[in-house]
XYZ file of C-alpha atoms in Angstrom:
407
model
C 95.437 -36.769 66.737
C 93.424 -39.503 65.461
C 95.384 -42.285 63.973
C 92.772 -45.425 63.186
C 92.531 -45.442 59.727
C 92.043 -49.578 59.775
C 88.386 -48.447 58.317
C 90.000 -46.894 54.941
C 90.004 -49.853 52.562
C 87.488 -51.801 53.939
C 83.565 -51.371 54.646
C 82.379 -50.850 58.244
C 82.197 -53.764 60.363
C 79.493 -51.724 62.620
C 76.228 -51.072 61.928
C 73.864 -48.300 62.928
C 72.282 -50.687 65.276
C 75.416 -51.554 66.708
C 75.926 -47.708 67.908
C 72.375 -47.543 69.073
C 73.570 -50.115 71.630
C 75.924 -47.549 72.859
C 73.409 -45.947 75.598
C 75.166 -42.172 75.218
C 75.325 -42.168 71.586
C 71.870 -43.804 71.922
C 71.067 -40.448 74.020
C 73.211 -38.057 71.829
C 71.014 -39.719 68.337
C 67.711 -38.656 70.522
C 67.883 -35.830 71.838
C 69.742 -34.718 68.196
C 66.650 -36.293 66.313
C 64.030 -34.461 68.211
C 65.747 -31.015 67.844
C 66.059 -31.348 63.993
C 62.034 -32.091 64.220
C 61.683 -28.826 66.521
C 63.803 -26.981 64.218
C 61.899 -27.723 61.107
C 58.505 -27.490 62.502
C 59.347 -23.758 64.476
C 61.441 -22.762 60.947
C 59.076 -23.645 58.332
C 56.066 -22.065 60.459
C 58.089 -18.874 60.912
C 58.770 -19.145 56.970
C 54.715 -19.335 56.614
C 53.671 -16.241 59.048
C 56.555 -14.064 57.011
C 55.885 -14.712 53.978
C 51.555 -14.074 54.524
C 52.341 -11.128 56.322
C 55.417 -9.661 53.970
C 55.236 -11.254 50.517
C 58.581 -10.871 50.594
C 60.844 -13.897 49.088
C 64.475 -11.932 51.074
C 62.111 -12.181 54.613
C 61.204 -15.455 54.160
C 64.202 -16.530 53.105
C 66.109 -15.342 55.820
C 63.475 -16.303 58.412
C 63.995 -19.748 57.500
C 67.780 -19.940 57.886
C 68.225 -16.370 59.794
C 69.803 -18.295 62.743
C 72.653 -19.274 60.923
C 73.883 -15.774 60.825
C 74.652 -15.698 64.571
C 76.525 -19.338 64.731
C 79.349 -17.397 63.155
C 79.313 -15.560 66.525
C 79.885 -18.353 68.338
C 82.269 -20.146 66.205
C 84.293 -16.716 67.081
C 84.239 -15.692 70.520
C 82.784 -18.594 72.748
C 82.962 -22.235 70.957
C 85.926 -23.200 73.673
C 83.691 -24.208 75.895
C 82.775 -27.194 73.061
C 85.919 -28.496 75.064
C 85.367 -28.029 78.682
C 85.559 -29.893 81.453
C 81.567 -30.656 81.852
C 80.571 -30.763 78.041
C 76.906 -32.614 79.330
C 76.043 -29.593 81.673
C 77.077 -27.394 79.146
C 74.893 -29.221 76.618
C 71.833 -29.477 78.508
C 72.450 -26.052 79.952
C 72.336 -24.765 75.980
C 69.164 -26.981 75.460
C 67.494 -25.151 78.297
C 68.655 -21.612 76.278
C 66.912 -23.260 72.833
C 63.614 -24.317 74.788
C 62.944 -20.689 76.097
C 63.445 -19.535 72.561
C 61.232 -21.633 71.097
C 58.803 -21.379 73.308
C 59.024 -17.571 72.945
C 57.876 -18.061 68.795
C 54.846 -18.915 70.296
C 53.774 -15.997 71.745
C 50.840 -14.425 69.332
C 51.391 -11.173 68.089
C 55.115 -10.906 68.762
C 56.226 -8.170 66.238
C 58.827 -9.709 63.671
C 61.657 -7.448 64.487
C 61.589 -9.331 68.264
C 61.018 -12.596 65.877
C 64.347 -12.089 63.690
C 66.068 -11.172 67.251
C 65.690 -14.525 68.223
C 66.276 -16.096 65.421
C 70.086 -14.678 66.357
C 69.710 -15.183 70.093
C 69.262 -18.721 69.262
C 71.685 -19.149 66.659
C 74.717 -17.947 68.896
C 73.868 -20.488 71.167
C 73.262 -23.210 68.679
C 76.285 -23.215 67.575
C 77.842 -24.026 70.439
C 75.708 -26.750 71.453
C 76.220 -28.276 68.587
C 80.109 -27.816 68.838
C 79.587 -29.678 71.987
C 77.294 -32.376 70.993
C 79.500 -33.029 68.217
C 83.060 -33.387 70.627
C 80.997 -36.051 72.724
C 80.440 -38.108 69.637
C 84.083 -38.202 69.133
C 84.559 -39.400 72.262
C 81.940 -42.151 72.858
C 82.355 -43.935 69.334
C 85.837 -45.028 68.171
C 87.047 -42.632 65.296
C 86.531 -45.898 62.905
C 82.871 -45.598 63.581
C 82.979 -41.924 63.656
C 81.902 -41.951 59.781
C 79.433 -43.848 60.527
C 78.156 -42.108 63.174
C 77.832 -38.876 60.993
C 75.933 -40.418 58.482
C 73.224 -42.106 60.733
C 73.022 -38.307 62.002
C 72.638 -37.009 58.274
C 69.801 -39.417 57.464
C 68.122 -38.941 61.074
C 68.390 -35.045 59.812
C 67.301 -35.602 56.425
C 64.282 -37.872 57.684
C 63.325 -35.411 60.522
C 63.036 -32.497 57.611
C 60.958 -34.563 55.711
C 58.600 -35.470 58.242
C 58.779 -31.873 59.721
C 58.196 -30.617 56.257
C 55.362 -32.876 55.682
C 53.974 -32.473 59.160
C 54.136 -28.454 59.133
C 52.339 -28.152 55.659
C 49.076 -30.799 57.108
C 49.710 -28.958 60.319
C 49.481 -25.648 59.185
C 46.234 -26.059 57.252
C 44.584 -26.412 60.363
C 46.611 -24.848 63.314
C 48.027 -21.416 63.254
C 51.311 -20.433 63.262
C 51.778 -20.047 66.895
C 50.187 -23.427 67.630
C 53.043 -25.092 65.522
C 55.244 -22.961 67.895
C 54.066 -25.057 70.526
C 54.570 -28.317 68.880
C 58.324 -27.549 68.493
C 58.652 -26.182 71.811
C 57.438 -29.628 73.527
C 59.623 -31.747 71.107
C 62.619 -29.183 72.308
C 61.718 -29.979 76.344
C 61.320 -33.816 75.290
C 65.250 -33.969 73.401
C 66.708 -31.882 76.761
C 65.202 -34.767 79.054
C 66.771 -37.239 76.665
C 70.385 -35.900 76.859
C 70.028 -34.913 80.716
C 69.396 -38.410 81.646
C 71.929 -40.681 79.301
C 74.638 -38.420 78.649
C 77.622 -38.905 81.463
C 80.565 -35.875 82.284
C 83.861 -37.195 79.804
C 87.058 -36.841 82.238
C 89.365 -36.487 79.377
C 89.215 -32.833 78.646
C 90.941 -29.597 78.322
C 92.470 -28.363 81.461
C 92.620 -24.334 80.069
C 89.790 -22.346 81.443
C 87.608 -21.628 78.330
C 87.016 -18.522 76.983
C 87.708 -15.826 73.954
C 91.368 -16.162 73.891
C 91.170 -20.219 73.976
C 88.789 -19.987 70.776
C 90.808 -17.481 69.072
C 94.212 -19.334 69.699
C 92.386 -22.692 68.069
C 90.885 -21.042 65.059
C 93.905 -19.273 64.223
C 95.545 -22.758 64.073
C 92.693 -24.170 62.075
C 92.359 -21.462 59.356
C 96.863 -21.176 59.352
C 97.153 -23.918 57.055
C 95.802 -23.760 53.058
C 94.532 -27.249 52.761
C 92.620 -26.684 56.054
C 91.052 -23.650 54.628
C 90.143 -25.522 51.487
C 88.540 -28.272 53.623
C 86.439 -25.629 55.310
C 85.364 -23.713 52.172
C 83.608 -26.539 50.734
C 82.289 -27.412 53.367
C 81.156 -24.483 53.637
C 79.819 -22.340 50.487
C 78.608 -24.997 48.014
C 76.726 -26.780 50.764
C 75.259 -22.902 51.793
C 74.652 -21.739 48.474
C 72.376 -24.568 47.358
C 70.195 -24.194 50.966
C 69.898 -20.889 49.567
C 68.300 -22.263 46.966
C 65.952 -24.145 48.992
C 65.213 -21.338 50.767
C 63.106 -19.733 48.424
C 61.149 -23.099 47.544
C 58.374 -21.358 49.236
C 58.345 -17.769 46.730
C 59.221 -20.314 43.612
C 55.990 -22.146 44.146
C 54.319 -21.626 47.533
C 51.494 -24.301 46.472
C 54.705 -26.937 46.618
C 57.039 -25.779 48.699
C 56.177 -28.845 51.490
C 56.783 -31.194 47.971
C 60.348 -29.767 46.861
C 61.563 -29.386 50.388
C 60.793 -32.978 51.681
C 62.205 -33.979 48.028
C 65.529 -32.024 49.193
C 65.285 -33.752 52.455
C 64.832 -37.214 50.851
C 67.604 -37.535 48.039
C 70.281 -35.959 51.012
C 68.958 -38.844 53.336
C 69.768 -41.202 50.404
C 73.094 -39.839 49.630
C 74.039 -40.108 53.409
C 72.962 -43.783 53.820
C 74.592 -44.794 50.536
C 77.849 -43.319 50.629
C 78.266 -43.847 54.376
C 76.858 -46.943 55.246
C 78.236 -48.547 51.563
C 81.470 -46.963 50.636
C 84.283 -47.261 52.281
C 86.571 -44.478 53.356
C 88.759 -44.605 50.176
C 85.852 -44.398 48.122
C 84.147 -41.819 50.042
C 87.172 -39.692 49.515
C 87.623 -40.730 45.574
C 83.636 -39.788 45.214
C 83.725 -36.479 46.840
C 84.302 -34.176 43.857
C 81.812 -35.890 41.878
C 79.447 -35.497 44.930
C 80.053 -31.926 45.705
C 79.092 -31.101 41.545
C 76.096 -32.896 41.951
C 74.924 -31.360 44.613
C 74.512 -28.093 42.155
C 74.316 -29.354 38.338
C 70.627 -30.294 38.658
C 69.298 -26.914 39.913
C 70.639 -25.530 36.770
C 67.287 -26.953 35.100
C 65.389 -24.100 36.783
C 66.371 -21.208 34.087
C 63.657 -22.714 32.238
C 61.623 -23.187 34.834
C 60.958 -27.156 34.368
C 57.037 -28.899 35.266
C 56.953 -29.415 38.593
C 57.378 -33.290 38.351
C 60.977 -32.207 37.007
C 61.668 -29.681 39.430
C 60.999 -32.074 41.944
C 63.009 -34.841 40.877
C 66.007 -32.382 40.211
C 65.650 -31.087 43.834
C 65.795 -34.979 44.690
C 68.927 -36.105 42.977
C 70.875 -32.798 43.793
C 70.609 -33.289 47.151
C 72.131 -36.539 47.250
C 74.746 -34.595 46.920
C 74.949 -33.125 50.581
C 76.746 -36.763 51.497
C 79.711 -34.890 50.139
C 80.356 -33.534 53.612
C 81.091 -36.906 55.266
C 84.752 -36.786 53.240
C 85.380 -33.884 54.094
C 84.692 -34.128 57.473
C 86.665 -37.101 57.680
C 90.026 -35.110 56.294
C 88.885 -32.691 58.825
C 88.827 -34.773 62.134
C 92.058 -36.773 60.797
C 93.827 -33.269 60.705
C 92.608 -32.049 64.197
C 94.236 -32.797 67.976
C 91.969 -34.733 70.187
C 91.601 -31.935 73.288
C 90.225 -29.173 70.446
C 88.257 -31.926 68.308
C 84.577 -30.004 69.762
C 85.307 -26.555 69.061
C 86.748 -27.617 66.152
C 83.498 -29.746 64.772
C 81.697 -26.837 66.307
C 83.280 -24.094 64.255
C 83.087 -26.531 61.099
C 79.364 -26.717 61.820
C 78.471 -22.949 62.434
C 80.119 -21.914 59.307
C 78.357 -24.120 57.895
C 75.426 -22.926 58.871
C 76.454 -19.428 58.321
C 76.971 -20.273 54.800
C 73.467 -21.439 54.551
C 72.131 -17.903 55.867
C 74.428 -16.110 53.646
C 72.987 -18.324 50.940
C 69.543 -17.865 51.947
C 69.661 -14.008 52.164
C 71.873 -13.991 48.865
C 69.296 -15.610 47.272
C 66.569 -13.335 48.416
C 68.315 -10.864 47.332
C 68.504 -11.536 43.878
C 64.966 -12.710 44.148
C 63.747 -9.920 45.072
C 65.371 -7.998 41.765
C 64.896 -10.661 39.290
C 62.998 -13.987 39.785
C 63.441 -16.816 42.269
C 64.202 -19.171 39.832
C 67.035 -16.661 38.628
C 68.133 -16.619 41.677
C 68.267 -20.526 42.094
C 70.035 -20.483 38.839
C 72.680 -18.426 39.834
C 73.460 -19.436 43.143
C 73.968 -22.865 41.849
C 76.094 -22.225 39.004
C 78.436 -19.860 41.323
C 78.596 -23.219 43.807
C 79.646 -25.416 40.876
C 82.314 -22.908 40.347
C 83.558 -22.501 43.941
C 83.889 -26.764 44.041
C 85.576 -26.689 40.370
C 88.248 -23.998 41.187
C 88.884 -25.085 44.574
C 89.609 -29.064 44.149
C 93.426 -28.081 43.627
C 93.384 -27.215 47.764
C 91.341 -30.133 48.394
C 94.136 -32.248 47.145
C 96.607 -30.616 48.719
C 94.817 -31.285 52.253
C 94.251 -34.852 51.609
C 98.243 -34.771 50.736
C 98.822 -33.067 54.014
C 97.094 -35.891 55.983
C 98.804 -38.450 54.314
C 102.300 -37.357 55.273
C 100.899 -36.569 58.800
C 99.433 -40.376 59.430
C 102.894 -41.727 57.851
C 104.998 -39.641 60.714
């Protein structure tokens, strides 16, 4: 289990130049960065075609985040093999998967019902690459850096979204669709290349063949204990229930959707670089609460459906509020064995991103009966309630991992 915890009083003595040095984490970053630019070119152009051809806010909701609904899958039947004994074939192997799919968007006239079946094709096995991407980091940074690591990750992900955002709406004034589909598909090819030539094999793995019963015998250990559970739900449901919010940016105001979702993108970039490049772990921890209230309060504002300028800025400063995960994530890694850290991280990040299709299609769905900015209303106030009513189990956790770092 990890036990360095020299980082928790002090600020980090690395930089994010310092791990770019590191020539697999350097590799990892890449190949990361140019999938989160794939992903938000091929998602917001799928978002576009759905919405002009259904003018339906629950569609385009859910064809924005509708591969989050399979990385449940994953997370339950096949995210062992986040630990197995050749995690960089398995990664690049998974790649390979996400490039076909891609490229597949791109076919014109592909009916929508084969478009949404992708959507979960490629969500099953995004989730595990990402469990697996996210074990190697564990391994090639120390865990005092791991933080760190995280956060440069956030930003790059926050900064991709904006750029994608931006991109896709200039893009999309003058390509179609399906010509988008092609941009994401060679950025896709280009991050596989990355990882298949920096990333090495790591020797110190499981020895278990992977498989169903491995995953089930590791997430019944991880969801056993309360404060674990607690770690995961906020983790979990704020963080989905405000990208369901985001998700129906585009019915809210489709002439400035691109603006309010490269505003979301920007304030969570900020939040990531401030609180983990400038607070130290104690204060991450201390801040978290705060953080995880934040990241709903301001999307209250749209019951009275605020000037854009406002909207806007509120979008901005809520966001911030995503940095909330790196705490928790933190508790999370100090409470987990080394050989299960990637299916672990890997089941933390598809429910995640489960949440955030749940959110999405929640949201539609109240869209769809009332108004989007109802929706956005209630989804947020229900998130501030989940992070008020849960912080007892949060504290409990971060109790938990005391007493286990002081045996």
């Amino acid at each position: 289990m990890p036990s360095d915890t020299s980082a928790s009083s002090t600020l980090p003595t690395s930089s994010y130049l310092d791990l770019l040095r590191n020539r697999e984490f350097a590799g990892l970053y890449a190949g990361f960065t140019l999938t989160v630019a794939a992903t938000t070119l091929s998602g917001f152009a799928l978002g576009t075609l759905v919405n002009h051809q259904t003018r339906s806010p629950f569609l385009t909701a859910v064809s924005m985040y509708g591969a989050t609904f399979a990385t449940v899958l994953g997370a339950l039947t096949l995210m062992s093999v986040a630990d197995g004994s050749r995690p960089r074939r398995t990664l690049v192997a998974l790649q390979c998967v996400s490039l076909v799919g891609v490229a597949a968007q791109a076919v014109p006239g592909l009916p929508l019902a084969a478009r949404f079946g992708l959507l979960l094709v490629l969500g099953f096995f995004q989730s595990l690459g990402t469990g697996t991407r996210m074990g190697l980091l564990a391994e090639v940074v120390p865990t005092s850096t791991y933080a760190l690591a995280r956060s440069l990750m956030n930003i790059t992900s926050g900064g991709m979204a904006i750029l994608g955002y931006a991109i896709g709406a200039v893009l999309l004034r003058y390509l179609s669709p399906q010509e988008v589909f092609v941009a994401a598909t060679v950025l896709t090819g280009v991050g596989l290349v990355v990882v298949a030539t920096t990333v090495r094999e790591r020797s110190i793995r499981l020895t278990r063949r992977p498989g169903l019963r491995q995953t089930w015998t590791t997430n019944i250990a991880l969801f056993s204990p309360s404060g674990q559970r607690a770690l995961l739900l906020n983790l979990w449901v704020p963080n989905g229930l405000i990208v369901g919010c985001e998700a129906l940016f585009i019915s809210y105001a489709p002439d400035h959707a691109g603006a309010l979702l490269a505003a979301g993108s920007a304030g969570m970039l900020l939040g990531d670089l401030t609180v983990g490049r400038l607070l130290t772990a104690d204060q991450r921890r201390r801040c978290a609460f705060a953080l995880r209230l934040l990241l709903a309060i301001p999307y209250l504002l749209f019951a009275i459906h605020p000037p854009m300028s406002v909207a806007t800025a509120a979008v901005f400063i809520a966001s911030a509020g995503f940095a909330a995960t790196l705490p928790l994530q933190e508790q999370l890694l100090a409470l987990t064995p080394d050989p299960v850290r990637g299916q672990v991280q890997g089941v933390e990040s598809a429910g995640r991103m489960t949440w955030q299709g749940i959110g999405a299609a929640s949201a539609g769905g109240v869209a769809q009966h009332f108004t989007p900015g109802t929706a956005i209303t209630t989804l947020a106030a229900v998130s501030v309630a989940i992070t008020v009513f849960s912080r007892p189990f949060v504290i409990r956790a971060r109790a938990v991992r005391v007493e286990t770092a002081d045996t």
